C-alpha positions as CSV (number, residue, x, y, z in Angstrom):
1,X,-51.0,1.5,-39.4
2,X,-49.4,5.0,-39.4
3,X,-46.2,3.5,-38.7
4,X,-46.4,1.2,-41.8
5,X,-47.2,4.3,-43.8
6,X,-44.2,6.0,-42.7
7,X,-42.0,3.0,-43.2
8,X,-43.3,2.7,-46.8
9,X,-42.5,6.3,-47.4
10,X,-39.1,6.0,-46.2
11,X,-38.4,2.7,-48.1
12,X,-39.8,4.5,-51.3
13,X,-37.5,7.4,-50.8
14,X,-34.5,5.1,-50.3
15,X,-35.5,3.1,-53.3
16,X,-35.7,6.1,-55.5
17,X,-32.4,7.3,-54.2
18,X,-30.8,4.1,-55.1
19,X,-32.4,4.0,-58.4
20,X,-30.8,7.6,-59.1
21,X,-27.3,6.0,-58.1
22,X,-28.0,2.9,-60.6
23,X,-28.8,5.4,-63.3
24,X,-25.5,7.3,-62.8
25,X,-23.5,4.0,-62.9
26,X,-25.5,3.0,-66.0
27,X,-24.9,6.3,-67.8
28,X,-21.1,6.1,-66.9
29,X,-21.0,2.7,-68.5
30,X,-22.5,3.9,-71.8
31,X,-20.4,4.0,-75.0
32,X,-18.4,7.5,-75.4
33,X,-20.2,8.7,-78.4
34,X,-22.3,11.7,-79.3
35,X,-25.7,9.9,-79.2
36,X,-25.1,8.3,-75.7
37,X,-23.7,11.7,-74.5
38,X,-26.9,13.4,-75.4
39,X,-29.5,10.6,-74.5
40,X,-27.5,10.0,-71.3
41,X,-27.7,13.7,-70.3
42,X,-31.6,13.6,-70.9
43,X,-31.6,10.3,-68.9
44,X,-29.8,11.6,-66.1
45,X,-32.1,14.6,-65.8
46,X,-35.4,12.8,-65.9
47,X,-34.3,10.0,-63.7
48,X,-32.9,12.2,-61.0
49,X,-36.0,14.6,-61.1
50,X,-38.2,11.6,-59.9
51,X,-36.6,11.6,-56.6
52,X,-36.0,15.3,-56.5
53,X,-39.8,16.0,-56.8
54,X,-40.8,13.2,-54.3
55,X,-38.6,14.9,-51.8
56,X,-39.5,18.4,-52.8
57,X,-43.2,17.3,-52.1
58,X,-42.5,17.3,-48.4
59,X,-42.0,21.0,-48.4
60,X,-45.1,21.7,-50.4
61,X,-47.1,24.7,-49.2
62,X,-50.6,23.1,-50.0
63,X,-52.1,19.7,-50.7
64,X,-52.6,21.0,-54.4
65,X,-48.7,21.8,-54.5
66,X,-47.9,18.3,-53.0
67,X,-50.0,16.6,-55.6
68,X,-48.2,18.8,-58.4
69,X,-44.8,17.5,-57.3
70,X,-46.0,13.9,-57.5
71,X,-47.4,14.6,-60.9
72,X,-44.1,16.0,-62.0
73,X,-42.3,13.0,-60.6
74,X,-44.6,10.8,-62.7
75,X,-43.8,12.8,-65.9
76,X,-40.1,12.4,-65.2
77,X,-40.6,8.5,-64.7
78,X,-42.5,8.3,-67.9
79,X,-39.8,10.3,-69.7
80,X,-37.1,8.1,-68.1
81,X,-38.8,5.1,-69.6
82,X,-38.6,6.6,-72.9
83,X,-34.8,7.3,-72.7
84,X,-34.0,3.8,-71.3
85,X,-36.1,2.1,-74.0
86,X,-34.3,4.2,-76.8
87,X,-30.9,3.1,-75.3
88,X,-31.9,-0.4,-75.3
89,X,-33.6,-0.5,-78.6
90,X,-30.7,1.3,-80.4
91,X,-28.3,-1.5,-78.9
92,X,-26.2,1.1,-77.1
93,X,-26.4,-0.9,-73.9
94,X,-27.2,-4.4,-72.9
95,X,-30.9,-5.3,-72.8
96,X,-30.7,-7.1,-69.5
97,X,-29.2,-4.1,-67.8
98,X,-31.7,-1.5,-69.4
99,X,-34.6,-3.8,-68.8
100,X,-33.9,-4.2,-65.0
101,X,-34.0,-0.3,-64.9
102,X,-37.1,-0.1,-67.0
103,X,-38.8,-2.5,-64.8
104,X,-37.9,-0.4,-61.7
105,X,-39.0,2.7,-63.4
106,X,-42.4,1.0,-64.3
107,X,-42.7,0.0,-60.6
108,X,-42.0,3.3,-59.2
109,X,-44.4,4.9,-61.8
110,X,-47.2,2.6,-60.8
111,X,-46.5,3.6,-57.0
112,X,-46.5,7.3,-57.8
113,X,-49.6,7.0,-60.1
114,X,-51.5,5.1,-57.3
115,X,-50.3,7.9,-54.7
116,X,-51.7,10.5,-57.0
117,X,-55.1,8.8,-57.1
118,X,-55.1,8.3,-53.6
119,X,-54.3,12.0,-52.8
120,X,-57.0,13.0,-55.4
121,X,-59.5,11.0,-53.4
122,X,-60.0,8.7,-56.5
123,X,-59.5,5.6,-54.5
């Protein structure tokens, strides 16, 4: 049981890292215009912040601090969904590619939100 939890945590960290790399590739492929430059920059910050906060949680000084890092990661994931949706709906990128990233962001958000509930003892 404990081994399964550790394996899940490690797999989730790998998944978040791979997601960040996918976001970098996605941004690099955006049109080179002012709108994409600005939104791409916002997207890069929010998407990479998800993983950074999950990793940072491991160095938390308290349970409350640990939960706070997960809450920051969830906020970043929600922001990431906004920027991806904006790029998709403004036709700046392919719907297929942005929808795949949106789906992954939603799945990560669900995992993070579930973790927060568990950590707070609400499940």
